[in-house]
Amino acid sequence: MLKQLLIKTDKKCLYKFVYNLGIKGAIGLTRFKKRLKKGEFFPAFHFISVTDDCNLNCQGCWVTGKTKNARMEPEMLDKIIIQSKEKGSYFFGILGGEPLMYKPLFEVFRKHSDCYFQLFTNGTLLSPGVASELRTLANVTPLISFEGDMEVADVRRGGNNIYEKTQQAIDNSTQAGLVTGVAMSVCKSNLELAFSEEFINSLIKRGVLYLWYYIYRPVGKDATVELALSKEEIEKLRAFLVEARTKYNIVIVDAYWDQNGKGLCPAASGLSHHINASGDIEPCPVIQFAANNVADGDLTDIYKNSKFLADFKAEIPLKTTGCVVMDDPQWIVNHVNKHGAKDSSGRGNEAERLSAMPKVPSHGSAKEIREKSWMYRFAKKNAFFGLGAYG
C-alpha cells in the first residue's frame, strides 16, 4: 500500500496529502482535544453540503424530495473555512447532492490551497478533465460512491449504467495520480459485494488507496427501511472489517467503532458536525434539524451558545453507542421539540417521518470486537478515525 502511494500518486498530491491532511490534521486534532479539556467546543472537522443539486436519485439520500434545492453562497462557504482555520481545522468533507454540480467548487479549492478536502461524489461527473484539474489543485481526495454491481447500482442510485460510470470515474481518478477512495453504503442489496475478495482486490489493482464502509441509514424521501442491516449482518460486517485490515493492502475505514470495537457517534463526540447547503448547522447529515445557521454570526459563538448541540452531545452517549436515527428515531423528534429546532430537511415532514419510522439495528447493537491490527488500534486511539469522521 505504501509503495502504491509513493509510486502511483502524483508528487504534489502526495505532498498535500501528507502535509495538509496528515501534519495539519494531527495539529488540529490536538487543538480540538485541548479545547474539550478546557470545556470549550469547536468541531475538529466540518462536513459541508455545498448544493442539493444532483443528477441521481438514490435510495436513502437526505437531499431527495426537497421543495426547493439550496446552493451555498460562496461567501458563506468561505466564512466556514476561514473561521475553521482560525481554530486549527484544515480538513473539510465536501458533500451534496453532487458537489461537482456546484460551480464555484474549484475556485474554493484553489483559494484555500492550505486546506485538504474530501470530495464525496457519485463519480458520474468525474471526467478525465475534472481529474486533471484536481491533480493540478492537489489538495482534494475524491471519495467515489460504489453502491453495487451492474444490477444493484442502477436501483440504488436511481440512474442508468451507474456501475460502468463509477468504474470509469475510479480509473480517471487513479490514472491522474489522485489519492483516491471508494465508499460503499453497506445494505442488504450489496452486503455480499462488500465482502467480495475479487471486488477489493480489483480496487487495489487499479490504485485505490482507501475503502470506506459505512452502514446504510434510512433517511430522505425514499428512506427504504427494508434495506437496513440486521443485527447479525452488522456483526458480520464488523468481524469482516477487523479481519480485512490484516489481509488487504488498502486502508479500510469505518466511522462507527473505536479500537476496542465499542460503538460511537461522531456527532455526539463533537468531532464533526454537518452544515447543509442552506447554512443550517446539523449534528450530522442524517439528523436534519437545526437550531443555528452559519448566518447567525461567528461560528465560535454559535457553538459556544448552542444548547441544541450541547444537549445532543451530552445525552446521546447516555442513550446509545450506535446511531440514534436507527435506534430511537422518536427521541430525535422529542429533542427537536424540546429545543424548538427547525426542520432543515427541505421537505417539511421530517418529524412525522421519524415518528412513523420503525426502529432498526445500528452499529451499537454489534458485539465488541477489538481491532487485530496494531496500526488501526493506534490510529483509532490517537487520531480517532481520520477520514471517516463524518460517520
Coordinates of C-alpha atoms in Angstrom, one line a residue:
M1 CA 0.0 0.0 0.0
L2 CA 2.8 2.4 0.9
K3 CA 4.6 1.5 -2.3
Q4 CA 1.5 2.2 -4.3
L5 CA 1.0 5.6 -2.5
L6 CA 4.6 6.6 -3.2
I7 CA 4.9 5.4 -6.8
K8 CA 1.4 5.9 -8.3
T9 CA 0.4 9.1 -6.6
D10 CA 1.2 12.5 -8.2
K11 CA 4.0 14.0 -6.1
K12 CA 2.3 17.3 -5.5
C13 CA -0.9 15.4 -4.4
L14 CA 1.2 13.3 -2.2
Y15 CA 2.8 16.3 -0.5
K16 CA -0.6 18.0 0.1
F17 CA -1.9 14.7 1.5
V18 CA 1.0 14.3 3.9
Y19 CA 1.2 18.0 4.9
N20 CA -2.3 19.5 4.7
L21 CA -4.1 16.4 5.9
G22 CA -1.5 14.5 7.9
I23 CA 0.5 17.1 9.7
K24 CA -2.1 19.8 9.9
G25 CA -4.8 17.3 10.7
A26 CA -2.8 16.0 13.7
I27 CA -2.3 19.5 15.0
G28 CA -5.9 20.3 14.5
L29 CA -7.0 17.2 16.5
T30 CA -4.6 18.2 19.3
R31 CA -6.1 21.6 19.5
F32 CA -9.6 20.1 19.4
K33 CA -8.7 17.8 22.4
K34 CA -7.3 20.8 24.3
R35 CA -10.5 22.7 23.7
L36 CA -12.5 19.9 25.1
K37 CA -10.4 19.7 28.3
K38 CA -11.0 23.4 28.9
G39 CA -14.7 23.0 28.4
E40 CA -14.7 24.7 25.0
F41 CA -16.2 23.4 21.9
F42 CA -15.5 23.8 18.1
P43 CA -15.5 20.7 15.8
A44 CA -12.2 19.3 14.6
F45 CA -13.8 18.8 11.2
H46 CA -16.7 20.3 9.2
F47 CA -18.7 18.4 6.6
I48 CA -20.4 20.7 4.3
S49 CA -23.1 20.1 1.7
V50 CA -22.5 22.8 -0.8
T51 CA -25.5 22.0 -3.0
D52 CA -28.7 20.0 -3.0
D53 CA -28.5 19.5 -6.8
C54 CA -27.8 16.0 -8.0
N55 CA -28.0 14.1 -11.2
L56 CA -29.1 10.9 -9.5
N57 CA -32.0 9.9 -7.1
C58 CA -30.5 7.5 -4.6
Q59 CA -32.4 5.4 -2.0
G60 CA -31.8 6.7 1.5
C61 CA -30.4 10.1 0.3
W62 CA -31.0 13.0 2.7
V63 CA -31.4 15.7 -0.1
T64 CA -34.2 14.0 -2.1
G65 CA -37.7 15.3 -2.2
K66 CA -36.9 18.9 -1.2
T67 CA -39.4 21.6 -2.1
K68 CA -36.6 23.8 -3.4
N69 CA -32.9 22.9 -3.8
A70 CA -30.4 25.1 -2.0
R71 CA -26.9 26.1 -3.1
M72 CA -24.5 27.5 -0.6
E73 CA -23.3 31.1 -1.3
P74 CA -19.6 31.1 -1.9
E75 CA -19.2 33.8 0.8
M76 CA -20.8 31.5 3.4
L77 CA -18.6 28.6 2.4
D78 CA -15.6 30.9 2.6
K79 CA -16.6 32.0 6.1
I80 CA -16.9 28.5 7.3
I81 CA -13.4 27.6 6.0
I82 CA -11.7 30.8 7.3
Q83 CA -13.2 30.6 10.8
S84 CA -12.4 26.9 11.0
K85 CA -8.7 27.6 10.0
E86 CA -8.6 30.1 12.9
K87 CA -9.3 27.1 15.2
G88 CA -6.6 25.0 13.5
S89 CA -9.0 22.9 11.4
Y90 CA -7.9 22.5 7.8
F91 CA -9.8 19.4 6.8
F92 CA -13.3 19.5 5.2
G93 CA -15.6 17.0 3.8
I94 CA -17.5 18.4 0.8
L95 CA -20.8 16.8 0.1
G96 CA -24.0 17.4 -1.9
G97 CA -26.2 16.5 -3.6
E98 CA -23.5 16.0 -6.1
P99 CA -20.7 18.6 -5.3
L100 CA -19.3 18.5 -8.8
M101 CA -22.5 20.3 -9.8
Y102 CA -21.5 23.3 -7.6
K103 CA -20.0 25.8 -10.0
P104 CA -17.7 27.7 -7.5
L105 CA -16.2 24.5 -6.2
F106 CA -12.8 24.5 -7.9
E107 CA -12.3 28.2 -7.1
V108 CA -12.9 27.3 -3.4
F109 CA -10.3 24.5 -3.6
R110 CA -7.9 26.9 -5.3
K111 CA -8.4 29.7 -2.9
H112 CA -7.8 27.5 0.2
S113 CA -4.8 25.7 -1.1
D114 CA -3.6 25.3 2.5
C115 CA -6.5 23.0 3.3
Y116 CA -7.4 19.5 2.4
F117 CA -10.8 18.4 1.1
Q118 CA -12.5 15.1 0.8
L119 CA -14.9 15.2 -2.2
F120 CA -17.9 12.9 -1.8
T121 CA -19.0 12.2 -5.3
N122 CA -21.1 9.7 -7.2
G123 CA -18.4 9.7 -9.9
T124 CA -20.6 10.2 -12.9
L125 CA -19.2 13.7 -13.5
L126 CA -15.6 12.8 -12.6
S127 CA -14.2 13.0 -16.2
P128 CA -10.6 12.9 -17.2
G129 CA -10.7 16.7 -17.4
V130 CA -12.0 17.1 -13.9
A131 CA -9.4 14.6 -12.6
S132 CA -6.7 16.5 -14.3
E133 CA -7.8 19.8 -12.7
L134 CA -8.0 18.1 -9.3
R135 CA -4.4 16.9 -9.9
T136 CA -3.3 20.5 -10.5
L137 CA -5.0 21.6 -7.3
A138 CA -3.6 18.6 -5.4
N139 CA -5.5 19.2 -2.2
V140 CA -8.5 17.1 -2.9
T141 CA -9.2 13.3 -2.4
P142 CA -12.2 12.1 -4.4
L143 CA -14.3 9.6 -2.4
I144 CA -16.3 7.8 -5.1
S145 CA -19.5 6.0 -4.1
F146 CA -19.8 2.4 -5.2
E147 CA -23.2 1.0 -4.4
G148 CA -23.4 -2.3 -6.1
D149 CA -22.9 -4.4 -9.2
M150 CA -24.5 -3.7 -12.6
E151 CA -28.0 -4.6 -11.5
V152 CA -27.9 -3.2 -7.9
A153 CA -26.2 0.1 -8.7
D154 CA -29.0 1.4 -11.0
V155 CA -31.6 0.6 -8.5
R156 CA -29.7 2.1 -5.5
R157 CA -28.7 5.2 -7.4
G158 CA -31.8 5.8 -9.5
G159 CA -29.9 6.1 -12.8
N160 CA -28.7 4.2 -15.8
N161 CA -25.3 2.5 -16.4
I162 CA -24.2 3.7 -13.0
Y163 CA -21.9 0.8 -12.4
E164 CA -19.9 1.5 -15.6
K165 CA -19.8 5.2 -14.9
T166 CA -18.4 4.6 -11.4
Q167 CA -15.8 2.2 -12.7
Q168 CA -14.7 4.8 -15.2
A169 CA -14.6 7.5 -12.5
I170 CA -12.2 5.3 -10.4
D171 CA -9.9 4.9 -13.4
N172 CA -10.0 8.6 -14.3
S173 CA -9.0 9.4 -10.7
T174 CA -6.3 6.9 -10.2
Q175 CA -4.8 7.4 -13.6
A176 CA -4.5 11.1 -12.8
G177 CA -2.4 10.2 -9.7
L178 CA -5.0 11.4 -7.2
V179 CA -5.3 10.0 -3.7
T180 CA -8.5 8.0 -4.5
G181 CA -11.0 6.5 -2.2
V182 CA -14.1 4.3 -2.7
A183 CA -17.1 4.4 -0.4
M184 CA -19.9 1.9 0.0
S185 CA -23.1 2.3 2.0
V186 CA -23.5 -1.3 3.1
C187 CA -27.1 -2.5 3.0
K188 CA -28.9 -5.8 2.3
S189 CA -28.6 -5.5 -1.5
N190 CA -24.8 -5.0 -1.6
L191 CA -23.6 -6.8 1.5
E192 CA -22.0 -9.7 -0.4
L193 CA -20.2 -7.4 -2.7
A194 CA -18.8 -5.6 0.3
F195 CA -17.3 -8.9 1.4
S196 CA -16.0 -9.9 -2.0
E197 CA -12.3 -10.5 -2.2
E198 CA -12.5 -10.1 -6.0
F199 CA -14.1 -6.6 -5.6
I200 CA -11.5 -5.4 -3.0
N201 CA -8.5 -6.8 -5.0
S202 CA -9.8 -5.1 -8.1
L203 CA -9.7 -1.7 -6.4
I204 CA -6.2 -2.3 -5.1
K205 CA -5.0 -3.3 -8.5
R206 CA -6.4 -0.1 -10.0
G207 CA -4.7 2.1 -7.5
V208 CA -7.5 2.9 -5.0
L209 CA -5.8 3.8 -1.7
Y210 CA -8.7 3.6 0.8
L211 CA -12.0 1.9 1.0
W212 CA -14.7 3.3 3.3
Y213 CA -17.6 1.2 4.5
Y214 CA -20.5 2.9 6.2
I215 CA -23.8 1.4 7.3
Y216 CA -26.9 2.3 5.3
R217 CA -29.2 4.6 7.4
P218 CA -32.8 5.1 6.3
V219 CA -33.3 8.8 5.6
G220 CA -34.8 11.1 3.0
K221 CA -38.0 10.9 0.9
D222 CA -37.1 7.3 -0.2
A223 CA -35.8 6.0 3.1
T224 CA -36.3 2.4 2.1
V225 CA -36.0 1.0 5.6
E226 CA -36.1 -2.6 4.4
L227 CA -32.5 -2.2 3.1
A228 CA -31.2 -1.6 6.7
L229 CA -28.9 -4.4 8.0
S230 CA -30.0 -6.8 10.7
K231 CA -28.0 -7.1 14.0
E232 CA -26.4 -10.3 12.7
E233 CA -25.4 -8.6 9.4
I234 CA -23.9 -5.7 11.3
E235 CA -21.8 -8.1 13.5
K236 CA -20.7 -9.9 10.3
L237 CA -19.6 -6.6 8.8
R238 CA -17.7 -5.7 12.0
A239 CA -15.9 -9.1 12.0
F240 CA -15.1 -8.7 8.3
L241 CA -13.5 -5.2 8.8
V242 CA -11.3 -6.5 11.6
E243 CA -10.0 -9.4 9.5
A244 CA -9.8 -7.4 6.3
R245 CA -7.4 -4.9 7.9
T246 CA -4.9 -7.6 8.5
K247 CA -5.3 -9.1 5.0
Y248 CA -5.6 -6.4 2.2
N249 CA -3.1 -3.8 1.1
I250 CA -5.7 -0.9 1.2
V251 CA -6.8 1.3 4.1
I252 CA -10.2 0.2 5.2
V253 CA -12.1 3.0 7.0
D254 CA -15.2 2.9 9.2
A255 CA -16.6 5.6 11.5
Y256 CA -18.5 3.5 13.9
W257 CA -16.3 1.6 16.3
D258 CA -13.2 2.6 18.4
Q259 CA -10.1 0.5 18.7
N260 CA -11.8 -1.9 21.1
G261 CA -14.9 -2.3 19.0
K262 CA -17.1 -0.1 21.1
G263 CA -19.7 1.8 19.1
L264 CA -19.5 5.6 18.9
C265 CA -21.3 8.6 17.3
P266 CA -19.0 11.2 15.7
A267 CA -21.6 14.0 16.3
A268 CA -22.0 13.0 19.9
S269 CA -18.3 13.2 20.4
G270 CA -18.3 16.7 18.9
L271 CA -15.5 15.7 16.5
S272 CA -17.6 16.7 13.5
H273 CA -20.8 18.4 12.5
H274 CA -22.6 18.9 9.2
I275 CA -23.6 22.2 7.6
N276 CA -26.2 21.9 4.9
A277 CA -26.5 23.9 1.7
S278 CA -28.7 26.5 3.4
G279 CA -26.1 27.0 6.1
D280 CA -28.0 25.1 8.8
I281 CA -25.8 23.5 11.4
E282 CA -26.9 19.9 12.0
P283 CA -25.4 17.2 14.3
C284 CA -24.8 15.1 11.2
P285 CA -26.2 14.8 7.6
V286 CA -28.9 12.3 8.6
I287 CA -30.3 14.3 11.5
Q288 CA -32.0 17.1 9.5
F289 CA -32.9 19.5 12.2
A290 CA -31.1 22.7 13.3
A291 CA -31.3 25.5 15.8
N292 CA -28.5 27.5 14.4
N293 CA -27.3 28.8 11.0
V294 CA -23.9 30.0 9.8
A295 CA -25.5 33.4 9.0
D296 CA -26.3 33.9 12.7
G297 CA -22.8 35.1 13.5
D298 CA -19.3 34.0 14.4
L299 CA -19.1 30.2 14.4
T300 CA -17.2 30.1 17.7
D301 CA -20.0 32.0 19.4
I302 CA -22.6 29.8 17.8
Y303 CA -21.0 26.6 19.0
K304 CA -20.4 28.1 22.4
N305 CA -24.0 29.0 22.9
S306 CA -25.9 26.2 21.1
K307 CA -28.0 24.4 23.7
F308 CA -29.4 22.2 21.0
L309 CA -26.0 20.8 20.0
A310 CA -24.6 20.8 23.6
D311 CA -27.5 18.7 24.9
F312 CA -27.3 16.4 21.9
K313 CA -23.6 15.7 22.7
A314 CA -24.4 15.2 26.4
E315 CA -27.5 13.0 26.1
I316 CA -26.7 10.7 23.2
P317 CA -23.8 8.8 25.0
L318 CA -26.2 8.1 27.8
K319 CA -28.7 6.6 25.4
T320 CA -26.8 4.7 22.8
T321 CA -23.4 3.8 21.4
G322 CA -25.0 3.5 18.0
C323 CA -27.0 5.7 15.7
V324 CA -30.0 7.3 17.3
V325 CA -31.7 7.8 13.9
M326 CA -31.9 4.0 13.8
D327 CA -32.1 3.1 17.5
D328 CA -34.8 5.5 18.5
P329 CA -36.0 8.0 15.9
Q330 CA -38.7 9.3 18.2
W331 CA -36.0 10.5 20.6
I332 CA -34.8 12.9 17.9
V333 CA -38.3 14.3 17.5
N334 CA -38.6 14.8 21.2
H335 CA -35.2 16.5 21.4
V336 CA -36.1 18.8 18.5
N337 CA -39.4 19.8 20.1
K338 CA -37.7 20.4 23.4
H339 CA -35.3 22.9 21.8
G340 CA -37.6 24.4 19.2
A341 CA -35.2 23.4 16.4
K342 CA -36.5 23.7 12.9
D343 CA -36.9 21.0 10.2
S344 CA -33.8 21.5 7.9
S345 CA -34.7 18.7 5.5
G346 CA -36.4 20.9 3.0
R347 CA -39.3 18.5 2.9
G348 CA -41.2 19.9 5.9
N349 CA -42.2 16.5 7.3
E350 CA -39.1 15.0 8.8
A351 CA -40.5 14.8 12.4
E352 CA -43.6 12.9 11.1
R353 CA -41.4 10.6 9.0
L354 CA -39.2 9.8 12.0
S355 CA -42.2 9.2 14.3
A356 CA -43.6 6.7 11.8
M357 CA -40.3 5.0 11.2
P358 CA -39.7 1.7 12.9
K359 CA -36.5 1.1 15.0
V360 CA -33.8 -0.8 13.1
P361 CA -30.5 -2.1 14.4
S362 CA -27.4 0.2 14.3
H363 CA -23.7 -0.4 14.8
G364 CA -24.2 0.0 18.6
S365 CA -26.0 -3.4 18.6
A366 CA -22.9 -5.3 17.5
K367 CA -20.8 -7.2 19.9
E368 CA -17.5 -5.6 20.6
I369 CA -14.6 -7.0 18.5
R370 CA -11.2 -5.5 19.2
E371 CA -9.0 -4.4 16.3
K372 CA -6.3 -7.0 15.5
S373 CA -4.1 -4.7 13.6
W374 CA -1.8 -2.6 15.8
M375 CA -1.8 0.2 13.2
Y376 CA -5.6 0.6 13.3
R377 CA -5.6 0.4 17.1
F378 CA -3.1 3.2 17.2
A379 CA -4.8 5.3 14.6
K380 CA -8.2 4.9 16.1
K381 CA -7.0 5.7 19.6
N382 CA -4.8 8.7 18.7
A383 CA -6.3 10.1 15.5
F384 CA -9.9 9.0 16.2
F385 CA -10.9 7.8 12.8
G386 CA -9.5 10.4 10.5
L387 CA -11.1 10.5 7.1
G388 CA -14.1 8.6 8.4
A389 CA -15.0 11.4 10.9
Y390 CA -18.2 12.1 9.1
G391 CA -19.8 8.9 10.3

